[in-house]
Structure formats: structure tokens, C-alpha cells
Tab-separated table of C-alpha atoms in Angstrom:
chain	number	residue	atom	x	y	z
A	1	MET	CA	35.698	48.883	34.910
A	2	SER	CA	35.689	47.009	38.163
A	3	TYR	CA	31.894	46.876	38.005
A	4	GLN	CA	31.955	45.385	34.485
A	5	THR	CA	34.495	42.741	35.563
A	6	LYS	CA	32.373	41.724	38.525
A	7	SER	CA	29.267	41.630	36.317
A	8	THR	CA	31.051	39.423	33.781
A	9	LYS	CA	32.275	37.054	36.483
A	10	HIS	CA	28.795	36.902	37.963
A	11	TRP	CA	27.350	36.068	34.510
A	12	TRP	CA	30.002	33.387	33.906
A	13	ASN	CA	29.467	31.793	37.315
A	14	ASN	CA	25.799	31.242	36.506
A	15	ALA	CA	25.408	27.612	35.333
A	16	GLN	CA	22.397	28.406	33.147
A	17	HIS	CA	24.260	31.193	31.338
A	18	ARG	CA	27.258	28.934	30.688
A	19	ALA	CA	24.975	26.169	29.394
A	20	LEU	CA	23.262	28.639	27.045
A	21	LEU	CA	26.628	29.875	25.753
A	22	PHE	CA	27.863	26.331	25.071
A	23	GLN	CA	24.634	25.485	23.238
A	24	VAL	CA	24.962	28.589	21.047
A	25	LEU	CA	28.586	27.721	20.268
A	26	LEU	CA	27.648	24.123	19.430
A	27	ILE	CA	24.817	25.181	17.116
A	28	GLY	CA	27.089	27.732	15.479
A	29	GLY	CA	29.796	25.114	14.962
A	30	LEU	CA	27.330	22.648	13.405
A	31	ALA	CA	25.941	25.366	11.142
A	32	LEU	CA	29.480	26.227	10.005
A	33	VAL	CA	30.220	22.556	9.212
A	34	VAL	CA	26.970	22.183	7.251
A	35	TRP	CA	27.635	25.440	5.382
A	36	THR	CA	31.167	24.326	4.474
A	37	ILE	CA	30.030	20.893	3.259
A	38	ALA	CA	27.180	22.405	1.237
A	39	GLY	CA	29.511	24.990	-0.330
A	40	ASN	CA	32.106	22.385	-1.278
A	41	THR	CA	29.413	20.112	-2.711
A	42	MET	CA	27.907	22.837	-4.895
A	43	THR	CA	31.365	23.863	-6.111
A	44	ASN	CA	32.307	20.295	-7.044
A	45	LEU	CA	28.966	19.741	-8.809
A	46	GLU	CA	29.442	22.934	-10.793
A	47	LYS	CA	32.959	21.922	-11.844
A	48	ARG	CA	31.663	18.562	-13.130
A	49	GLY	CA	28.725	20.123	-14.927
A	50	ILE	CA	26.134	18.283	-12.837
A	51	SER	CA	22.874	20.187	-12.405
A	52	THR	CA	20.907	20.079	-9.173
A	53	GLY	CA	17.190	20.021	-8.523
A	54	PHE	CA	14.265	17.670	-8.881
A	55	LYS	CA	13.419	18.198	-12.562
A	56	PHE	CA	14.714	14.682	-13.263
A	57	LEU	CA	11.582	13.270	-11.586
A	58	THR	CA	9.559	14.250	-14.684
A	59	GLN	CA	11.917	12.535	-17.140
A	60	GLU	CA	11.073	9.171	-18.709
A	61	SER	CA	12.600	6.284	-16.763
A	62	GLY	CA	13.165	3.876	-19.627
A	63	PHE	CA	13.421	0.707	-17.517
A	64	GLY	CA	10.931	-1.867	-16.287
A	65	ILE	CA	10.144	-3.080	-12.773
A	66	ILE	CA	9.126	-6.682	-12.099
A	67	GLN	CA	6.578	-5.804	-9.388
A	68	SER	CA	4.378	-2.740	-9.239
A	69	LEU	CA	1.272	-2.053	-7.175
A	70	VAL	CA	0.340	0.836	-9.462
A	71	PRO	CA	0.332	1.045	-13.284
A	72	TYR	CA	3.912	1.311	-14.552
A	73	ASP	CA	6.010	0.681	-17.655
A	74	GLU	CA	9.165	2.063	-19.262
A	75	SER	CA	7.358	5.205	-20.457
A	76	TYR	CA	6.593	6.441	-16.945
A	77	SER	CA	8.748	9.040	-15.182
A	78	PHE	CA	11.371	8.669	-12.494
A	79	GLY	CA	8.813	10.117	-10.111
A	80	ARG	CA	6.663	7.038	-10.700
A	81	THR	CA	9.655	4.755	-10.002
A	82	PHE	CA	9.905	6.478	-6.612
A	83	VAL	CA	6.237	5.705	-5.924
A	84	VAL	CA	6.607	2.088	-7.090
A	85	GLY	CA	9.675	1.514	-4.909
A	86	LEU	CA	8.032	3.177	-1.914
A	87	LEU	CA	4.885	1.042	-2.199
A	88	ASN	CA	6.944	-2.143	-2.541
A	89	THR	CA	8.922	-1.207	0.573
A	90	LEU	CA	5.730	-0.489	2.526
A	91	LEU	CA	4.197	-3.768	1.333
A	92	VAL	CA	7.033	-6.028	2.469
A	93	SER	CA	7.463	-4.038	5.709
A	94	PHE	CA	3.773	-4.186	6.621
A	95	CYS	CA	3.451	-7.904	5.829
A	96	GLY	CA	6.720	-8.596	7.654
A	97	ILE	CA	5.593	-6.775	10.801
A	98	ILE	CA	2.319	-8.723	10.892
A	99	LEU	CA	3.932	-12.139	10.349
A	100	ALA	CA	6.876	-11.459	12.666
A	101	THR	CA	4.526	-10.333	15.445
A	102	ILE	CA	2.348	-13.442	15.155
A	103	LEU	CA	5.386	-15.741	14.960
A	104	GLY	CA	7.215	-13.951	17.764
A	105	PHE	CA	4.311	-14.025	20.219
A	106	THR	CA	3.593	-17.681	19.438
A	107	VAL	CA	7.212	-18.784	19.897
A	108	GLY	CA	7.699	-16.542	22.928
A	109	VAL	CA	4.768	-18.166	24.734
A	110	ALA	CA	5.881	-21.623	23.560
A	111	ARG	CA	9.341	-20.942	24.981
A	112	LEU	CA	7.780	-20.867	28.465
A	113	SER	CA	5.653	-23.963	27.917
A	114	LYS	CA	5.826	-26.742	30.494
A	115	ASN	CA	6.012	-29.204	27.619
A	116	TRP	CA	9.727	-29.985	27.205
A	117	LEU	CA	9.526	-30.655	23.474
A	118	VAL	CA	7.604	-27.461	22.685
A	119	SER	CA	9.906	-25.335	24.840
A	120	THR	CA	13.050	-26.908	23.369
A	121	MET	CA	11.906	-26.484	19.774
A	122	ALA	CA	11.074	-22.840	20.439
A	123	GLY	CA	14.496	-22.316	22.016
A	124	ILE	CA	16.260	-23.949	19.064
A	125	TYR	CA	14.377	-21.733	16.616
A	126	ILE	CA	15.347	-18.601	18.550
A	127	GLU	CA	19.023	-19.495	18.881
A	128	ILE	CA	19.417	-20.529	15.236
A	129	PHE	CA	17.677	-17.695	13.433
A	130	ARG	CA	18.715	-14.954	15.840
A	131	ASN	CA	22.421	-15.732	15.398
A	132	ILE	CA	22.615	-16.148	11.612
A	133	PRO	CA	23.094	-12.879	9.651
A	134	LEU	CA	19.914	-11.742	7.962
A	135	LEU	CA	21.569	-11.391	4.555
A	136	LEU	CA	22.596	-15.059	4.627
A	137	GLN	CA	19.050	-16.060	5.516
A	138	ILE	CA	17.731	-14.048	2.567
A	139	PHE	CA	20.216	-15.804	0.287
A	140	PHE	CA	19.202	-19.201	1.694
A	141	TRP	CA	15.492	-18.745	1.044
A	142	TYR	CA	16.061	-17.225	-2.388
A	143	PHE	CA	18.861	-19.344	-3.861
A	144	ALA	CA	18.626	-22.616	-1.932
A	145	VAL	CA	14.841	-22.913	-1.680
A	146	LEU	CA	12.986	-20.843	-4.270
A	147	ARG	CA	15.526	-21.071	-7.080
A	148	ALA	CA	15.346	-24.860	-6.787
A	149	LEU	CA	11.683	-24.906	-7.859
A	150	PRO	CA	10.746	-26.358	-11.274
A	151	SER	CA	10.410	-24.373	-14.500
A	152	PRO	CA	7.002	-22.999	-15.563
A	153	LYS	CA	6.246	-26.012	-17.758
A	154	GLN	CA	6.818	-28.382	-14.811
A	155	SER	CA	4.987	-26.169	-12.285
A	156	MET	CA	3.551	-27.624	-9.125
A	157	SER	CA	-0.207	-27.033	-9.166
A	158	LEU	CA	-3.174	-27.219	-6.859
A	159	GLY	CA	-6.418	-27.991	-8.665
A	160	GLU	CA	-5.175	-26.312	-11.865
A	161	THR	CA	-5.860	-22.944	-10.256
A	162	ILE	CA	-2.722	-22.281	-8.182
A	163	PHE	CA	0.746	-22.769	-9.668
A	164	LEU	CA	4.205	-22.631	-8.101
A	165	ASN	CA	7.449	-22.525	-10.056
A	166	ILE	CA	10.829	-20.833	-10.183
A	167	ARG	CA	9.247	-17.594	-11.377
A	168	GLY	CA	6.803	-17.272	-8.512
A	169	LEU	CA	3.425	-18.208	-7.119
A	170	TYR	CA	0.410	-17.704	-9.405
A	171	LEU	CA	-3.055	-17.282	-7.887
A	172	PRO	CA	-6.536	-16.604	-9.297
A	173	LYS	CA	-7.300	-12.898	-9.626
A	174	PRO	CA	-10.706	-11.635	-8.466
A	175	ILE	CA	-12.637	-9.503	-10.954
A	176	PHE	CA	-15.117	-7.299	-9.078
A	177	GLU	CA	-18.403	-6.731	-10.860
A	178	SER	CA	-21.445	-4.547	-10.326
A	179	GLY	CA	-22.960	-5.071	-6.878
A	180	PHE	CA	-19.710	-5.747	-5.063
A	181	GLY	CA	-19.778	-2.236	-3.622
A	182	LEU	CA	-22.723	-3.290	-1.440
A	183	VAL	CA	-20.611	-6.098	-0.006
A	184	LEU	CA	-17.879	-3.608	0.886
A	185	VAL	CA	-20.398	-1.315	2.576
A	186	VAL	CA	-21.756	-4.189	4.676
A	187	LEU	CA	-18.193	-5.240	5.546
A	188	ALA	CA	-17.309	-1.706	6.672
A	189	ILE	CA	-20.442	-1.528	8.838
A	190	ALA	CA	-19.660	-4.959	10.312
A	191	VAL	CA	-16.112	-3.884	11.189
A	192	ALA	CA	-17.379	-0.677	12.833
A	193	VAL	CA	-19.973	-2.598	14.854
A	194	THR	CA	-17.319	-5.148	15.873
A	195	ILE	CA	-15.006	-2.399	17.152
A	196	ALA	CA	-17.848	-0.808	19.117
A	197	LEU	CA	-18.806	-4.224	20.485
A	198	ALA	CA	-15.241	-4.914	21.597
A	199	ILE	CA	-15.079	-1.559	23.395
A	200	TRP	CA	-18.408	-2.244	25.111
A	201	ALA	CA	-17.339	-5.777	26.085
A	202	GLY	CA	-14.084	-4.498	27.595
A	203	LYS	CA	-15.884	-1.819	29.599
A	204	ARG	CA	-18.490	-4.329	30.766
A	205	GLN	CA	-15.829	-6.767	31.894
A	206	ARG	CA	-13.944	-4.109	33.846
A	207	GLU	CA	-17.125	-2.995	35.627
A	208	THR	CA	-18.843	-6.326	36.279
A	209	GLY	CA	-16.214	-9.000	35.636
A	210	GLN	CA	-18.534	-10.702	33.146
A	211	GLN	CA	-16.980	-11.796	29.861
A	212	PHE	CA	-18.477	-11.579	26.422
A	213	ASN	CA	-17.538	-13.881	23.540
A	214	THR	CA	-16.220	-11.092	21.327
A	215	PRO	CA	-14.323	-13.349	18.840
A	216	LEU	CA	-17.496	-15.336	18.075
A	217	ALA	CA	-19.562	-12.190	17.609
A	218	ALA	CA	-16.826	-10.642	15.470
A	219	GLY	CA	-16.708	-13.744	13.293
A	220	LEU	CA	-20.463	-13.693	12.774
A	221	LEU	CA	-20.465	-9.993	11.937
A	222	VAL	CA	-17.338	-9.726	9.776
A	223	ILE	CA	-17.673	-13.059	7.951
A	224	ILE	CA	-21.301	-14.181	7.910
A	225	LEU	CA	-22.963	-10.839	7.106
A	226	PRO	CA	-20.697	-9.881	4.144
A	227	LEU	CA	-20.854	-13.477	2.895
A	228	ALA	CA	-24.649	-13.482	3.010
A	229	THR	CA	-24.691	-10.110	1.229
A	230	TYR	CA	-22.325	-11.503	-1.398
A	231	PHE	CA	-24.677	-14.382	-2.267
A	232	LEU	CA	-27.788	-12.185	-2.121
A	233	ALA	CA	-26.123	-9.766	-4.571
A	234	GLY	CA	-25.649	-12.617	-7.033
A	235	SER	CA	-21.965	-13.417	-6.341
A	236	PRO	CA	-20.581	-10.255	-8.019
A	237	VAL	CA	-17.029	-11.617	-8.314
A	238	SER	CA	-15.513	-13.649	-11.138
A	239	TRP	CA	-12.039	-15.181	-11.199
A	240	GLU	CA	-9.271	-14.825	-13.762
A	241	LEU	CA	-7.213	-18.022	-13.664
A	242	PRO	CA	-3.491	-18.058	-14.496
A	243	ALA	CA	-2.656	-20.047	-17.635
A	244	LEU	CA	0.624	-21.146	-19.207
A	245	LYS	CA	1.129	-19.278	-22.466
A	246	GLY	CA	4.486	-19.783	-24.127
A	247	PHE	CA	7.281	-19.831	-21.589
A	248	ASN	CA	5.420	-18.224	-18.676
A	249	PHE	CA	2.026	-17.879	-17.016
A	250	LYS	CA	-0.346	-15.102	-17.985
A	251	GLY	CA	-3.286	-13.764	-16.006
A	252	GLY	CA	-4.067	-14.086	-12.314
A	253	ILE	CA	-1.946	-12.662	-9.519
A	254	SER	CA	1.767	-13.413	-9.418
A	255	ILE	CA	3.902	-13.272	-6.282
A	256	ILE	CA	7.531	-12.993	-7.307
A	257	PRO	CA	10.126	-15.180	-5.500
A	258	GLU	CA	12.139	-12.092	-4.494
A	259	PHE	CA	9.214	-10.843	-2.428
A	260	THR	CA	8.624	-14.263	-0.872
A	261	ALA	CA	12.275	-14.801	0.074
A	262	LEU	CA	12.611	-11.338	1.592
A	263	LEU	CA	9.328	-11.586	3.495
A	264	VAL	CA	10.081	-15.044	4.918
A	265	ALA	CA	13.609	-14.079	5.963
A	266	LEU	CA	12.536	-10.793	7.583
A	267	SER	CA	9.629	-12.439	9.414
A	268	ILE	CA	11.621	-15.387	10.765
A	269	TYR	CA	14.643	-13.297	11.724
A	270	THR	CA	12.688	-10.523	13.442
A	271	GLY	CA	10.265	-13.050	14.961
A	272	ALA	CA	13.149	-14.630	16.884
A	273	PHE	CA	13.958	-11.312	18.569
A	274	ILE	CA	10.285	-10.592	19.251
A	275	ALA	CA	9.969	-14.047	20.850
A	276	GLU	CA	12.696	-13.158	23.340
A	277	ALA	CA	11.010	-9.828	24.050
A	278	VAL	CA	7.730	-11.647	24.722
A	279	ARG	CA	9.445	-14.181	26.966
A	280	SER	CA	11.151	-11.448	29.008
A	281	GLY	CA	7.889	-9.526	29.271
A	282	ILE	CA	5.987	-12.539	30.569
A	283	LEU	CA	8.720	-13.381	33.084
A	284	ALA	CA	8.598	-9.771	34.320
A	285	VAL	CA	5.038	-10.297	35.558
A	286	ASN	CA	4.935	-11.102	39.261
A	287	LYS	CA	4.390	-14.821	39.809
A	288	GLY	CA	1.840	-14.008	42.486
A	289	GLN	CA	-0.408	-12.539	39.798
A	290	THR	CA	-0.657	-15.849	37.938
A	291	GLU	CA	-1.074	-17.813	41.148
A	292	ALA	CA	-3.897	-15.549	42.264
A	293	ALA	CA	-5.620	-15.865	38.885
A	294	SER	CA	-5.304	-19.661	38.994
A	295	ALA	CA	-6.689	-19.684	42.515
A	296	LEU	CA	-9.809	-17.956	41.185
A	297	GLY	CA	-10.358	-20.911	38.899
A	298	LEU	CA	-9.341	-19.272	35.621
A	299	HIS	CA	-8.137	-21.545	32.839
A	300	GLN	CA	-4.470	-21.237	31.884
A	301	SER	CA	-5.368	-19.620	28.552
A	302	MET	CA	-7.554	-17.045	30.307
A	303	VAL	CA	-4.809	-16.328	32.833
A	304	LEU	CA	-2.460	-15.627	29.940
A	305	LYS	CA	-5.015	-13.488	28.098
A	306	LEU	CA	-6.480	-11.498	30.987
A	307	VAL	CA	-3.643	-11.272	33.512
A	308	VAL	CA	-0.226	-12.001	32.075
A	309	VAL	CA	-0.230	-10.458	28.588
A	310	PRO	CA	-1.800	-7.079	29.554
A	311	GLN	CA	0.914	-6.574	32.165
A	312	ALA	CA	3.687	-8.025	30.014
A	313	LEU	CA	2.897	-5.626	27.176
A	314	ARG	CA	4.307	-2.753	29.219
A	315	VAL	CA	7.694	-4.459	29.033
A	316	ILE	CA	7.283	-5.856	25.521
A	317	ILE	CA	6.176	-2.719	23.642
A	318	PRO	CA	9.471	-0.735	23.857
A	319	GLN	CA	11.436	-3.747	22.598
A	320	LEU	CA	8.774	-4.429	19.979
A	321	THR	CA	9.130	-0.888	18.663
A	322	SER	CA	12.851	-1.384	18.101
A	323	GLN	CA	12.242	-4.625	16.218
A	324	TYR	CA	9.633	-3.016	13.976
A	325	LEU	CA	12.071	-0.238	13.134
A	326	ASN	CA	14.820	-2.778	12.456
A	327	LEU	CA	12.544	-4.759	10.142
A	328	VAL	CA	11.681	-1.698	8.057
A	329	LYS	CA	15.329	-0.691	7.727
A	330	ASN	CA	16.469	-4.270	7.084
A	331	SER	CA	14.056	-4.437	4.149
A	332	SER	CA	16.631	-2.370	2.236
A	333	LEU	CA	18.653	-5.590	1.919
A	334	ALA	CA	16.153	-6.445	-0.824
A	335	THR	CA	18.588	-5.065	-3.363
A	336	ALA	CA	20.794	-8.127	-2.771
A	337	ILE	CA	18.260	-10.415	-4.488
A	338	GLY	CA	16.693	-7.914	-6.859
A	339	TYR	CA	13.427	-7.162	-5.081
A	340	PRO	CA	12.321	-3.756	-6.417
A	341	ASP	CA	12.103	-1.809	-3.182
A	342	LEU	CA	12.880	1.886	-2.762
A	343	VAL	CA	16.641	1.379	-2.404
A	344	SER	CA	16.842	-0.908	-5.428
A	345	VAL	CA	14.772	0.980	-8.027
A	346	PHE	CA	15.259	4.562	-6.821
A	347	ALA	CA	18.530	4.795	-4.883
A	348	GLY	CA	19.973	2.217	-7.283
A	349	THR	CA	18.760	2.238	-10.891
A	350	THR	CA	17.338	5.778	-10.883
A	351	LEU	CA	20.486	7.211	-9.309
A	352	ASN	CA	22.710	5.445	-11.839
A	353	GLN	CA	20.693	6.738	-14.803
A	354	THR	CA	20.256	10.336	-13.635
A	355	GLY	CA	23.395	10.990	-11.588
A	356	GLN	CA	21.324	13.046	-9.125
A	357	ALA	CA	22.966	11.432	-6.094
A	358	ILE	CA	22.206	14.166	-3.561
A	359	GLU	CA	18.524	14.457	-4.400
A	360	VAL	CA	17.931	10.700	-4.709
A	361	VAL	CA	19.753	9.789	-1.501
A	362	ALA	CA	18.117	12.658	0.395
A	363	MET	CA	14.624	11.554	-0.714
A	364	THR	CA	15.371	7.936	0.211
A	365	MET	CA	16.696	8.894	3.642
A	366	ALA	CA	13.688	11.153	4.239
A	367	VAL	CA	11.294	8.295	3.440
A	368	TYR	CA	12.919	5.881	5.883
A	369	LEU	CA	13.094	8.613	8.520
A	370	PHE	CA	9.396	9.404	8.085
A	371	ILE	CA	8.387	5.720	8.264
A	372	SER	CA	10.502	5.156	11.377
A	373	LEU	CA	9.163	8.258	13.137
A	374	THR	CA	5.590	7.249	12.287
A	375	ILE	CA	6.082	3.761	13.745
A	376	SER	CA	7.738	5.229	16.849
A	377	PHE	CA	4.888	7.707	17.312
A	378	LEU	CA	2.184	5.037	17.039
A	379	MET	CA	3.972	2.582	19.322
A	380	ASN	CA	4.756	5.265	21.909
A	381	TRP	CA	1.112	6.346	21.819
A	382	TYR	CA	-0.025	2.787	22.433
A	383	ASN	CA	2.604	2.271	25.139
A	384	LYS	CA	1.401	5.423	26.914
A	385	LYS	CA	-2.201	4.246	26.597
A	386	ILE	CA	-1.542	0.939	28.403
A	387	MET	CA	0.806	2.462	30.958
A	388	LEU	CA	-0.081	2.055	34.610
A	389	VAL	CA	-1.629	5.225	36.024
A	390	GLU	CA	-0.674	5.908	39.624
A	391	ARG	CA	-3.381	7.267	41.889
């Protein structure tokens, strides 16, 4: 008995054993909570006669969606509404990330400009848009700006090919004909050659210090070659022009005002935070680095491109990752103005019509979790790639 007591005390005095015990107890407690919640939920659903499962995804939706990147009408299933909402969310998120990054880097560099006017204007932009709630900015662009546009019959036009009114922006739609596939093949080859050329130019510069005009070569390859192929193939693209028929425009490509308002608000709002991240990253670079580069006779733009930005990225990337994640999650505010994103058409209309709250909310949460984890993985991979390697 005395031996068992001593053995127990010895086991308890071991920090690793105690940590293992506490972890087991914590996991057991969480499992008990989850089991209790799940049991109560199933009991309540059974009492109310609500069935569970994902069979509702095959049922006919019975409602329309104002923007769809894939074929859709009221006869399609709730599963298709999920796809439509997902694609709309990915579209506005992807476009928002691109525009916010460009705007943020531009304003962040301008914030450090020696020109007083440029620096002040950049600072005003940051302070205004960073401190106004995003939802109010969405309302401003949608109700105060876009809803003030004229009716379709009084549309603003550019050369009778592009029209802007309260219902959206209407653009010519390209109709691809036979022979356009060759243009795409040439474009793909040009892009591959450009990437290989950029890798070679970077390696050459690191080894010899000699620079290669990669942007010029990329422009010649990606623009001139496909364009020449396009004309040699007999211009295999025709254009479908939008035309006013009745009370609205038919034909062409339409960009709904809900998408425009959400995209502009997300880009401007997130761009303000990215600008501050860029400014802090640039200021984190040792001043001696820029002075040494200037002493070598490098132009200010080359100092920024070759010395400052590569080092600043190591500070910028972690903050940039957070802003990208915030932009994707903030896109769910689209439901406030009726943009048909995943939350609006699936976690909103679909949930209301089917009553499958658990399944719908779980699928929506899983989508946002997957998107966020994918962005984090890619950004962390890139951050690790540019990280300083100690010898």
C-alpha cells in the first residue's frame, strides 16, 4: 500500500503526466458539452417535426437570383443556389483583394512621399475611410451614389456601346468564334515563357547584378503575340451590344449596382488598412539600406523596388494576411444591400424556405472556414519563402 501511494505521488509530481491528465479532462469535458448540445438539438428537432439531412439540396428552389456566373433559374435546385452564392462570394472577394492591394500599396507609398500635398492627401484618405464603419460606406456607395443614377431610358452612354444607369453598368459581350482557341493557346504559351523569363532574370540579377527589362518583354509576349495571332486568325471575336428594349437593357454584360457598391466599399475600406501596413513595413527597413542604395547611384524608384519593398514585405505580409481574411468575411455584409452572395441566397433565402438551419449554417460556416484557411496557407507559404535565412 505504501508502495502504491509513493508511486501515485511520483506520477502526480511529474509535470508531463499532470499536463496529459488535464488535456484528457479538457477533451472529455468538451466532448460531453458537444454531446449534450447535439442530443438536445436532435430532441427539439424531433418534437417540432423537422427532418435533418441534406436531401433539401435536390429540391427545386423556386426563386430567382439577380446575378449568376453559372446557368440558373427558378427551376434549379437549392444545391445550385449554394453554388451561385459561393461563386458570387468568391468573385467579389477576389476582385476586392486585387483592388485593395493595389490601392493600399499605392497610398502606403504615397503616405511617405516628400511631396506635402501627396502625403497629406494619402493621410486624409487613410484616416477617413479607416474610421468609418464599413456598413455605412456600403450604404453610401449604394444609396447615395449608385441609386442616384438616371433611369434606363435616360442612361449615360459612351459611344452607344457602354451604358450606365440605376440598374447597373452594361458592356459589350464578346462572342468567341472558331479560331479563338488558337489565341488562347498562344496566350498560355506567352504567360509560361514570361514566368520562366522572370525567374531567369531574377537569378541573373542576383548572380551578376545586371538587370533585365522584364516588364517590357512581358508586355511584348503577353500582349503583342496573342494580338498578332488574333488578327492572323481573322479576328474570331464578335460583340453583342446592349440595347434598350422596353424598360431595361437586353444583351451584353451587366454589372449590377449591388456588386459595384460592395466591391468599391470593400476595396477602399481594406485598402486604408493595407496602406498603413505598407507604411509600417517601409519604415521598418533600416535607413542605412536606402542611403547605401542611393550612394550606389540607384534611382529612387529602383531603391524602392530592389531594396525597400523586398525587405518591407517581411513585415507587411502578416498584416496583409489579416486584411485579406477580413475582406472575405466582411463580404457577408452584402446581404444589407441585396447582393446575392452565399450568406444572402443560401444562409438567407434558402434557409427561410427549407427550415434546415443546422445544415445551411454549417455549410456556410465550412465554406468561410475553408476560404480563410486557404488564404492563410498561401500567405504563410509566401511569407516563409521570402523569410531571411540565417547562415
